[in-house]
Amino acid sequence: ERKRLVRIFDERQGEAEEVLQGMEEELRAAPSSHRNAMSTKLRLYRRDLGKLQRDMKNSAPGFGSSFQPVEGSHHGIYSSQNQQSTHLQSQRALLLQGTESLNNASQSIERSQRIANETEHIGTDIIEELGEQREQLDRTRNRLVNTGENLSRSRKILRAMARR
């Protein structure tokens, strides 16, 4: 049971490291206005993962020795089983915390990616709209130039007619 829990923890720890590395890559590519907040969250996630790793290391070495029956104990094997059960429960809780942290980090990355995609979509729409507005302004300027030329010709014709 212990080996299975440790193996699961190691797998989840590896996944967490991969997720955190992905978050670091996202951080490097993020706009500067969002980097501080993202960096803070990333440091918190790293700290939480480090704490879980330390807790796991601290609990793993004492696993065999802390569950020996105490001499002179009235409870003998029952006390040892209670200690083992308590230790397994704390390991499960630790693994659940690690899993929850990973899930939170994954959700945060998904939200960041969703926001980045939405921002990209909005930016693309704005660029397209600005292009259309530029074309419209170019057409308007060309019409004004044509109108100015027509007015100049009209003035010349009117002056010629007034002289006759």
Coordinates of C-alpha atoms in Angstrom, one line a residue:
E1 CA 0.0 0.0 0.0
R2 CA 2.8 2.4 1.0
K3 CA 4.8 1.7 -2.2
R4 CA 1.7 2.3 -4.3
L5 CA 1.0 5.6 -2.6
V6 CA 4.6 6.7 -3.0
R7 CA 4.5 5.7 -6.7
I8 CA 1.3 7.7 -7.2
F9 CA 2.8 10.6 -5.4
D10 CA 5.9 10.4 -7.6
E11 CA 3.8 10.3 -10.8
R12 CA 1.7 13.3 -9.6
Q13 CA 4.8 15.2 -8.7
G14 CA 6.2 14.6 -12.2
E15 CA 3.0 15.8 -13.7
A16 CA 3.1 18.8 -11.4
E17 CA 6.6 19.7 -12.5
E18 CA 5.5 19.4 -16.2
V19 CA 2.5 21.7 -15.5
L20 CA 4.7 24.2 -13.7
Q21 CA 7.2 24.2 -16.6
G22 CA 4.4 24.8 -19.0
M23 CA 3.2 27.7 -16.8
E24 CA 6.8 29.1 -16.9
E25 CA 6.7 29.0 -20.7
E26 CA 3.3 30.7 -20.7
L27 CA 4.7 33.3 -18.2
R28 CA 7.6 34.1 -20.6
A29 CA 5.2 34.7 -23.5
A30 CA 2.6 36.6 -21.4
P31 CA 2.0 40.3 -21.8
S32 CA 4.0 42.3 -19.2
S33 CA 0.8 43.6 -17.6
H34 CA -0.1 40.0 -16.5
R35 CA 3.4 38.7 -15.7
N36 CA 3.5 39.9 -12.0
A37 CA 0.2 38.1 -11.1
M38 CA 1.1 35.0 -13.0
S39 CA 4.6 35.0 -11.5
T40 CA 3.2 35.2 -8.0
K41 CA 0.8 32.4 -8.6
L42 CA 3.6 30.3 -10.1
R43 CA 5.8 30.9 -7.0
L44 CA 2.9 29.8 -4.8
Y45 CA 2.4 26.6 -6.7
R46 CA 6.1 25.9 -6.6
R47 CA 6.2 26.5 -2.9
D48 CA 3.1 24.3 -2.3
L49 CA 4.7 21.5 -4.4
G50 CA 8.0 21.9 -2.5
K51 CA 6.1 21.7 0.8
L52 CA 4.3 18.5 -0.3
Q53 CA 7.7 17.0 -1.4
R54 CA 9.2 17.8 2.0
D55 CA 6.2 16.4 3.9
M56 CA 6.4 13.3 1.8
K57 CA 10.2 12.9 2.4
N58 CA 9.7 13.5 6.1
S59 CA 7.0 10.9 6.4
A60 CA 8.5 8.3 4.2
P61 CA 11.8 7.5 6.2
G62 CA 10.0 7.1 9.5
F63 CA 7.4 4.7 8.1
G64 CA 8.9 1.5 9.2
S65 CA 10.4 2.6 12.5
S66 CA 7.5 4.6 13.8
F67 CA 5.1 1.7 13.7
Q68 CA 6.9 -0.7 15.9
P69 CA 5.0 -1.7 19.0
V70 CA 6.1 0.1 22.1
E71 CA 7.4 -2.2 24.8
G72 CA 5.3 -2.2 27.9
S73 CA 2.3 -0.9 25.9
H74 CA -1.0 -2.3 27.0
H75 CA -2.4 -2.1 23.4
G76 CA 0.5 -3.8 21.6
I77 CA -0.5 -4.6 18.0
Y78 CA -3.7 -2.5 18.1
S79 CA -1.7 0.6 18.9
S80 CA 0.7 -0.2 16.0
Q81 CA -2.3 -0.7 13.7
N82 CA -3.8 2.6 14.8
Q83 CA -0.5 4.4 14.1
Q84 CA -0.2 2.8 10.7
S85 CA -3.8 3.7 9.9
T86 CA -3.2 7.3 11.0
H87 CA 0.0 7.5 9.0
L88 CA -1.8 6.1 5.9
Q89 CA -4.6 8.6 6.4
S90 CA -2.1 11.4 6.6
Q91 CA -0.4 10.2 3.4
R92 CA -3.7 10.0 1.6
A93 CA -4.5 13.5 2.7
L94 CA -1.1 14.6 1.5
L95 CA -1.7 13.0 -1.9
L96 CA -5.1 14.5 -2.1
Q97 CA -3.6 17.9 -1.4
G98 CA -1.0 17.4 -4.1
T99 CA -3.7 16.3 -6.5
E100 CA -5.9 19.3 -5.6
S101 CA -2.9 21.6 -6.2
L102 CA -2.3 20.0 -9.6
N103 CA -5.9 20.3 -10.5
N104 CA -5.9 24.0 -9.5
A105 CA -2.8 24.6 -11.5
S106 CA -4.3 22.8 -14.5
Q107 CA -7.5 24.9 -14.2
S108 CA -5.4 28.1 -14.0
I109 CA -3.5 27.2 -17.1
E110 CA -6.8 26.4 -18.9
R111 CA -8.2 29.7 -17.9
S112 CA -5.1 31.5 -19.0
Q113 CA -5.1 29.8 -22.3
R114 CA -8.8 30.6 -22.8
I115 CA -8.2 34.2 -21.9
A116 CA -5.2 34.3 -24.3
N117 CA -7.4 32.8 -27.1
E118 CA -10.2 35.3 -26.4
T119 CA -7.7 38.2 -26.4
E120 CA -6.2 37.0 -29.7
H121 CA -9.7 36.7 -31.2
I122 CA -10.6 40.3 -30.1
G123 CA -7.2 41.6 -31.4
T124 CA -7.9 40.0 -34.8
D125 CA -11.3 41.5 -34.9
I126 CA -10.0 44.9 -34.1
I127 CA -7.3 44.6 -36.7
E128 CA -9.9 43.7 -39.3
E129 CA -12.1 46.5 -38.3
L130 CA -9.2 49.0 -38.5
G131 CA -8.4 47.7 -41.9
E132 CA -11.9 48.3 -43.1
Q133 CA -11.9 51.8 -41.6
R134 CA -8.6 52.6 -43.3
E135 CA -10.1 51.5 -46.7
Q136 CA -13.2 53.7 -46.0
L137 CA -11.0 56.7 -45.1
D138 CA -9.0 56.2 -48.3
R139 CA -12.2 56.1 -50.4
T140 CA -13.4 59.2 -48.6
R141 CA -10.1 61.0 -49.3
N142 CA -10.2 60.0 -53.0
R143 CA -13.8 61.3 -53.2
L144 CA -12.8 64.6 -51.6
V145 CA -9.9 65.0 -54.1
N146 CA -12.2 64.3 -57.0
T147 CA -14.8 66.7 -55.6
G148 CA -12.1 69.4 -55.3
E149 CA -11.0 68.8 -58.9
N150 CA -14.6 69.0 -60.1
L151 CA -15.1 72.3 -58.1
S152 CA -12.0 73.7 -59.7
R153 CA -13.2 72.8 -63.2
S154 CA -16.7 74.2 -62.4
R155 CA -15.1 77.5 -61.3
K156 CA -13.1 77.8 -64.5
I157 CA -16.2 77.1 -66.6
L158 CA -18.3 79.6 -64.6
R159 CA -15.6 82.3 -65.1
A160 CA -15.4 81.5 -68.8
M161 CA -19.1 81.9 -69.0
A162 CA -19.1 85.1 -67.0
R163 CA -16.5 86.7 -69.4
R164 CA -18.7 86.0 -72.5

